[in-house]
């Protein structure tokens, strides 16, 4: 399929959002037909599949595309069908042929960074952000300087809950600290990924028993709770970073939205999405 030509208006719009944010509205319009075909799929399963693909080192430079697809499939899906290689591969390829594809840049840092704390070390995916681990480490160091007390704990405990969640995801994906990713932008998903498409959601899916096993208290994630009634508004947002989980099937992944950056862990069961 030939890539669509850009009109002067499209070019100006792309230049306007070069600063790191991407409006999802025009992307929804570009992918209208493909997104319509996703409505029969379970939104959590499909979004979780793309969330799982964020743990594939070879797809590091496709981070922006995958984050957008997590965002949009969570918003649009309204059925119960399980993701298959056809819809996942098609969404990935078509998303790369428009604005998102033009904005994909080679990754500027390692794939997996390490955050060192008094409570242990935690692996974190850097995505495409240069020195993301450096700045996150400084924030954690600052939290550790706060005096002991209830107020400081209210800030520290949710942060450590998210760090533990991130480390477990990396463990499930067999990712090592300081692991390199790829600076090559993939046009299509590798056959090895498509052939195992049913397994990727498992990497970022958690039961309450899983949380308990890894010492993650659900109440520490509530502070980041994303309201289920905001789901339909996701396509109107701008791309940022999202880490979210469903309290029943408990999905955790990376995605995108400025609103979700503030409240990135939606505490809803999948029944509330219907």
Tab-separated table of C-alpha atoms in Angstrom:
chain	number	residue	atom	x	y	z
A	1	UNK	CA	0.000	0.000	0.000
A	2	UNK	CA	1.355	3.427	-0.972
A	3	UNK	CA	1.819	5.914	1.826
A	4	UNK	CA	-0.698	8.795	1.683
A	5	UNK	CA	0.667	12.103	0.440
A	6	UNK	CA	0.661	14.985	2.910
A	7	UNK	CA	-1.321	18.128	2.219
A	8	UNK	CA	0.079	21.505	3.345
A	9	UNK	CA	-2.474	21.462	6.170
A	10	UNK	CA	-1.309	18.023	7.298
A	11	UNK	CA	2.306	19.154	7.197
A	12	UNK	CA	1.567	22.219	9.319
A	13	UNK	CA	-0.338	20.110	11.836
A	14	UNK	CA	2.573	17.690	12.110
A	15	UNK	CA	5.049	20.531	12.590
A	16	UNK	CA	2.851	21.929	15.351
A	17	UNK	CA	3.071	18.770	17.451
A	18	UNK	CA	6.757	18.015	16.938
A	19	UNK	CA	7.352	19.070	20.542
A	20	UNK	CA	6.462	15.645	21.931
A	21	UNK	CA	2.672	15.537	21.971
A	22	UNK	CA	0.461	14.031	19.326
A	23	UNK	CA	-3.249	14.700	18.985
A	24	UNK	CA	-5.105	11.442	18.527
A	25	UNK	CA	-8.107	12.919	16.708
A	26	UNK	CA	-6.452	13.018	13.253
A	27	UNK	CA	-5.045	9.522	13.818
A	28	UNK	CA	-8.536	8.214	14.553
A	29	UNK	CA	-9.662	9.687	11.217
A	30	UNK	CA	-6.754	8.019	9.383
A	31	UNK	CA	-7.523	4.634	10.925
A	32	UNK	CA	-11.312	4.959	10.808
A	33	UNK	CA	-11.995	1.795	8.807
A	34	UNK	CA	-9.500	-0.324	10.705
A	35	UNK	CA	-10.687	0.913	14.097
A	36	UNK	CA	-14.285	0.199	13.121
A	37	UNK	CA	-13.274	-3.407	12.589
A	38	UNK	CA	-11.890	-3.566	16.139
A	39	UNK	CA	-15.248	-2.847	17.755
A	40	UNK	CA	-16.075	-6.543	18.006
A	41	UNK	CA	-12.895	-7.228	20.000
A	42	UNK	CA	-12.506	-7.190	23.760
A	43	UNK	CA	-10.945	-3.782	24.526
A	44	UNK	CA	-8.851	-4.996	27.454
A	45	UNK	CA	-7.460	-8.021	25.630
A	46	UNK	CA	-6.640	-6.071	22.478
A	47	UNK	CA	-5.097	-3.133	24.326
A	48	UNK	CA	-3.161	-5.556	26.533
A	49	UNK	CA	-1.779	-7.280	23.447
A	50	UNK	CA	-0.259	-4.042	22.191
A	51	UNK	CA	0.874	-3.290	25.735
A	52	UNK	CA	2.711	-6.602	25.767
A	53	UNK	CA	4.407	-5.715	22.485
A	54	UNK	CA	5.982	-2.732	24.246
A	55	UNK	CA	8.224	-5.304	25.949
A	56	UNK	CA	9.702	-6.524	22.638
A	57	UNK	CA	13.224	-5.039	22.271
A	58	UNK	CA	13.061	-5.178	18.464
A	59	UNK	CA	10.033	-2.857	18.546
A	60	UNK	CA	11.529	-0.142	20.749
A	61	UNK	CA	11.545	2.431	17.949
A	62	UNK	CA	7.843	1.675	17.338
A	63	UNK	CA	7.013	2.748	20.894
A	64	UNK	CA	4.885	5.740	19.852
A	65	UNK	CA	2.812	3.595	17.483
A	66	UNK	CA	2.239	0.894	20.089
A	67	UNK	CA	1.290	3.430	22.760
A	68	UNK	CA	-1.250	4.978	20.397
A	69	UNK	CA	-2.728	1.563	19.583
A	70	UNK	CA	-3.087	0.691	23.275
A	71	UNK	CA	-4.898	3.969	23.733
A	72	UNK	CA	-7.221	3.666	20.741
A	73	UNK	CA	-8.107	-0.019	21.014
A	74	UNK	CA	-9.010	0.449	24.675
A	75	UNK	CA	-11.338	3.266	23.658
A	76	UNK	CA	-12.930	1.674	20.596
A	77	UNK	CA	-13.237	-2.030	21.407
A	78	UNK	CA	-16.692	-3.041	22.561
A	79	UNK	CA	-16.977	-6.785	21.998
A	80	UNK	CA	-15.694	-10.069	23.391
A	81	UNK	CA	-13.625	-11.468	20.515
A	82	UNK	CA	-10.036	-12.390	21.293
A	83	UNK	CA	-7.248	-10.629	19.378
A	84	UNK	CA	-5.856	-12.521	16.396
A	85	UNK	CA	-2.788	-12.077	14.244
A	86	UNK	CA	-4.800	-10.544	11.399
A	87	UNK	CA	-6.231	-7.585	13.342
A	88	UNK	CA	-3.060	-7.006	15.356
A	89	UNK	CA	-0.818	-7.078	12.289
A	90	UNK	CA	-3.190	-4.880	10.294
A	91	UNK	CA	-3.469	-2.239	13.024
A	92	UNK	CA	0.294	-2.122	13.439
A	93	UNK	CA	0.961	-1.692	9.718
A	94	UNK	CA	-1.781	0.852	9.022
A	95	UNK	CA	-0.876	2.954	12.057
A	96	UNK	CA	2.620	3.294	10.648
A	97	UNK	CA	1.441	4.698	7.319
A	98	UNK	CA	0.148	8.029	8.620
A	99	UNK	CA	1.051	10.631	11.222
A	100	UNK	CA	2.297	8.156	13.784
A	101	UNK	CA	4.636	6.547	11.277
A	102	UNK	CA	6.062	9.903	10.234
A	103	UNK	CA	6.753	10.789	13.880
A	104	UNK	CA	8.523	7.557	14.797
A	105	UNK	CA	12.177	8.224	15.549
A	106	UNK	CA	14.983	5.808	16.397
A	107	UNK	CA	15.216	5.040	20.099
A	108	UNK	CA	17.691	7.338	21.864
A	109	UNK	CA	18.618	5.221	24.852
A	110	UNK	CA	18.743	1.667	26.183
A	111	UNK	CA	15.588	-0.443	26.275
A	112	UNK	CA	15.624	-1.366	29.972
A	113	UNK	CA	16.957	0.936	32.654
A	114	UNK	CA	17.447	0.205	36.351
A	115	UNK	CA	16.170	2.261	39.262
A	116	UNK	CA	18.240	1.681	42.411
A	117	UNK	CA	16.493	2.181	45.752
A	118	UNK	CA	16.870	1.180	49.414
A	119	UNK	CA	14.097	-1.353	48.804
A	120	UNK	CA	15.850	-3.026	45.894
A	121	UNK	CA	16.446	-2.443	42.200
A	122	UNK	CA	13.620	-2.136	39.674
A	123	UNK	CA	13.711	-2.552	35.909
A	124	UNK	CA	11.848	0.069	33.885
A	125	UNK	CA	11.282	0.343	30.136
A	126	UNK	CA	12.696	3.572	28.747
A	127	UNK	CA	10.560	3.684	25.616
A	128	UNK	CA	11.927	6.274	23.218
A	129	UNK	CA	12.673	8.937	25.802
A	130	UNK	CA	16.321	9.865	26.202
A	131	UNK	CA	17.594	9.601	29.809
A	132	UNK	CA	14.167	8.639	31.161
A	133	UNK	CA	15.801	6.455	33.787
A	134	UNK	CA	18.135	9.267	34.848
A	135	UNK	CA	15.271	11.600	35.692
A	136	UNK	CA	13.120	8.899	37.272
A	137	UNK	CA	16.040	7.962	39.536
A	138	UNK	CA	16.251	11.555	40.756
A	139	UNK	CA	12.550	11.640	41.589
A	140	UNK	CA	12.835	8.416	43.592
A	141	UNK	CA	15.922	9.764	45.377
A	142	UNK	CA	13.954	12.869	46.300
A	143	UNK	CA	11.108	10.812	47.732
A	144	UNK	CA	13.580	8.928	49.897
A	145	UNK	CA	14.776	12.225	51.396
A	146	UNK	CA	11.317	13.027	52.736
A	147	UNK	CA	10.952	12.610	56.508
A	148	UNK	CA	9.272	9.510	57.876
A	149	UNK	CA	5.537	9.998	58.313
A	150	UNK	CA	2.097	9.328	56.916
A	151	UNK	CA	2.258	12.123	54.349
A	152	UNK	CA	5.592	10.950	52.931
A	153	UNK	CA	4.336	7.354	52.839
A	154	UNK	CA	1.296	8.438	50.836
A	155	UNK	CA	3.719	9.655	48.179
A	156	UNK	CA	6.303	6.879	48.364
A	157	UNK	CA	4.156	3.765	48.509
A	158	UNK	CA	2.265	4.297	45.206
A	159	UNK	CA	5.568	5.007	43.459
A	160	UNK	CA	7.089	1.772	44.751
A	161	UNK	CA	3.936	-0.118	43.772
A	162	UNK	CA	4.373	1.046	40.170
A	163	UNK	CA	8.097	0.266	40.235
A	164	UNK	CA	7.394	-3.270	41.434
A	165	UNK	CA	4.758	-3.692	38.751
A	166	UNK	CA	7.237	-2.545	36.106
A	167	UNK	CA	9.902	-4.937	37.344
A	168	UNK	CA	7.512	-7.898	37.279
A	169	UNK	CA	6.537	-7.079	33.686
A	170	UNK	CA	10.226	-7.019	32.728
A	171	UNK	CA	10.772	-10.316	34.525
A	172	UNK	CA	7.905	-11.955	32.644
A	173	UNK	CA	9.308	-10.666	29.360
A	174	UNK	CA	12.779	-12.039	30.247
A	175	UNK	CA	14.321	-8.589	30.021
A	176	UNK	CA	17.657	-7.852	31.670
A	177	UNK	CA	18.771	-4.590	33.207
A	178	UNK	CA	20.475	-2.227	30.761
A	179	UNK	CA	19.326	-4.360	27.838
A	180	UNK	CA	19.563	-2.723	24.450
A	181	UNK	CA	16.602	-2.418	22.116
A	182	UNK	CA	16.592	-1.435	18.469
A	183	UNK	CA	16.987	1.840	16.610
A	184	UNK	CA	15.352	0.325	13.532
A	185	UNK	CA	11.712	1.181	12.853
A	186	UNK	CA	9.683	-1.908	11.919
A	187	UNK	CA	7.159	-1.468	9.095
A	188	UNK	CA	5.347	-4.686	10.024
A	189	UNK	CA	5.339	-7.057	12.968
A	190	UNK	CA	7.864	-9.913	12.714
A	191	UNK	CA	6.443	-13.371	12.068
A	192	UNK	CA	7.766	-14.514	15.452
A	193	UNK	CA	5.557	-11.911	17.124
A	194	UNK	CA	2.460	-12.639	15.067
A	195	UNK	CA	2.795	-16.386	15.566
A	196	UNK	CA	2.590	-15.878	19.330
A	197	UNK	CA	0.039	-13.065	19.333
A	198	UNK	CA	-2.178	-14.782	21.914
A	199	UNK	CA	0.596	-14.708	24.539
A	200	UNK	CA	1.595	-11.047	24.636
A	201	UNK	CA	-1.300	-9.871	26.778
A	202	UNK	CA	-0.270	-12.345	29.473
A	203	UNK	CA	2.932	-10.397	30.136
A	204	UNK	CA	0.972	-7.363	31.312
A	205	UNK	CA	-2.009	-9.170	32.883
A	206	UNK	CA	-2.286	-9.638	36.633
A	207	UNK	CA	-4.734	-11.271	39.001
A	208	UNK	CA	-5.163	-10.111	42.567
A	209	UNK	CA	-3.184	-13.195	43.598
A	210	UNK	CA	-0.324	-12.009	41.378
A	211	UNK	CA	-0.296	-8.655	43.118
A	212	UNK	CA	-0.207	-10.342	46.499
A	213	UNK	CA	2.612	-12.663	45.443
A	214	UNK	CA	4.777	-9.711	44.425
A	215	UNK	CA	3.965	-7.567	47.441
A	216	UNK	CA	1.932	-4.959	45.584
A	217	UNK	CA	-0.953	-3.584	47.624
A	218	UNK	CA	-3.928	-2.636	45.470
A	219	UNK	CA	-4.700	0.323	47.707
A	220	UNK	CA	-1.376	1.837	46.680
A	221	UNK	CA	-2.516	1.858	43.058
A	222	UNK	CA	-5.860	3.505	43.758
A	223	UNK	CA	-4.227	6.948	43.833
A	224	UNK	CA	-3.602	6.522	40.115
A	225	UNK	CA	-7.093	5.213	39.386
A	226	UNK	CA	-8.396	5.983	35.909
A	227	UNK	CA	-12.214	6.386	35.798
A	228	UNK	CA	-13.900	3.968	33.414
A	229	UNK	CA	-16.263	6.705	32.239
A	230	UNK	CA	-13.267	8.457	30.641
A	231	UNK	CA	-12.611	5.582	28.248
A	232	UNK	CA	-14.658	7.013	25.379
A	233	UNK	CA	-12.755	10.299	25.632
A	234	UNK	CA	-9.334	8.726	25.095
A	235	UNK	CA	-9.238	9.440	21.320
A	236	UNK	CA	-9.542	13.182	22.057
A	237	UNK	CA	-6.429	13.184	24.221
A	238	UNK	CA	-2.771	13.726	23.424
A	239	UNK	CA	-0.117	11.064	23.658
A	240	UNK	CA	1.851	10.892	26.884
A	241	UNK	CA	2.498	7.854	29.128
A	242	UNK	CA	-0.010	5.480	30.702
A	243	UNK	CA	0.468	2.590	33.047
A	244	UNK	CA	-2.856	1.049	33.944
A	245	UNK	CA	-4.413	-2.033	35.466
A	246	UNK	CA	-7.800	-3.649	35.719
A	247	UNK	CA	-8.564	-4.823	39.268
A	248	UNK	CA	-10.162	-8.093	38.170
A	249	UNK	CA	-8.113	-9.313	35.230
A	250	UNK	CA	-5.660	-6.540	36.222
A	251	UNK	CA	-3.953	-5.482	33.055
A	252	UNK	CA	-0.911	-3.204	33.286
A	253	UNK	CA	0.685	-1.574	30.283
A	254	UNK	CA	2.100	1.449	28.613
A	255	UNK	CA	-0.127	3.707	26.614
A	256	UNK	CA	-0.804	7.337	26.042
A	257	UNK	CA	-2.774	10.384	27.265
A	258	UNK	CA	-2.159	13.541	29.201
A	259	UNK	CA	-5.150	12.798	31.465
A	260	UNK	CA	-3.914	9.244	31.986
A	261	UNK	CA	-0.478	10.552	32.877
A	262	UNK	CA	-2.041	11.975	36.025
A	263	UNK	CA	-4.287	8.972	36.762
A	264	UNK	CA	-2.720	6.036	34.929
A	265	UNK	CA	-4.155	3.012	36.754
A	266	UNK	CA	-7.864	2.558	36.007
A	267	UNK	CA	-9.461	0.430	38.753
A	268	UNK	CA	-12.301	-1.026	36.710
A	269	UNK	CA	-13.433	-4.554	36.008
A	270	UNK	CA	-14.042	-5.425	32.382
A	271	UNK	CA	-17.782	-5.625	33.048
A	272	UNK	CA	-17.808	-1.862	33.600
A	273	UNK	CA	-16.535	-1.310	30.072
A	274	UNK	CA	-19.668	-2.644	28.437
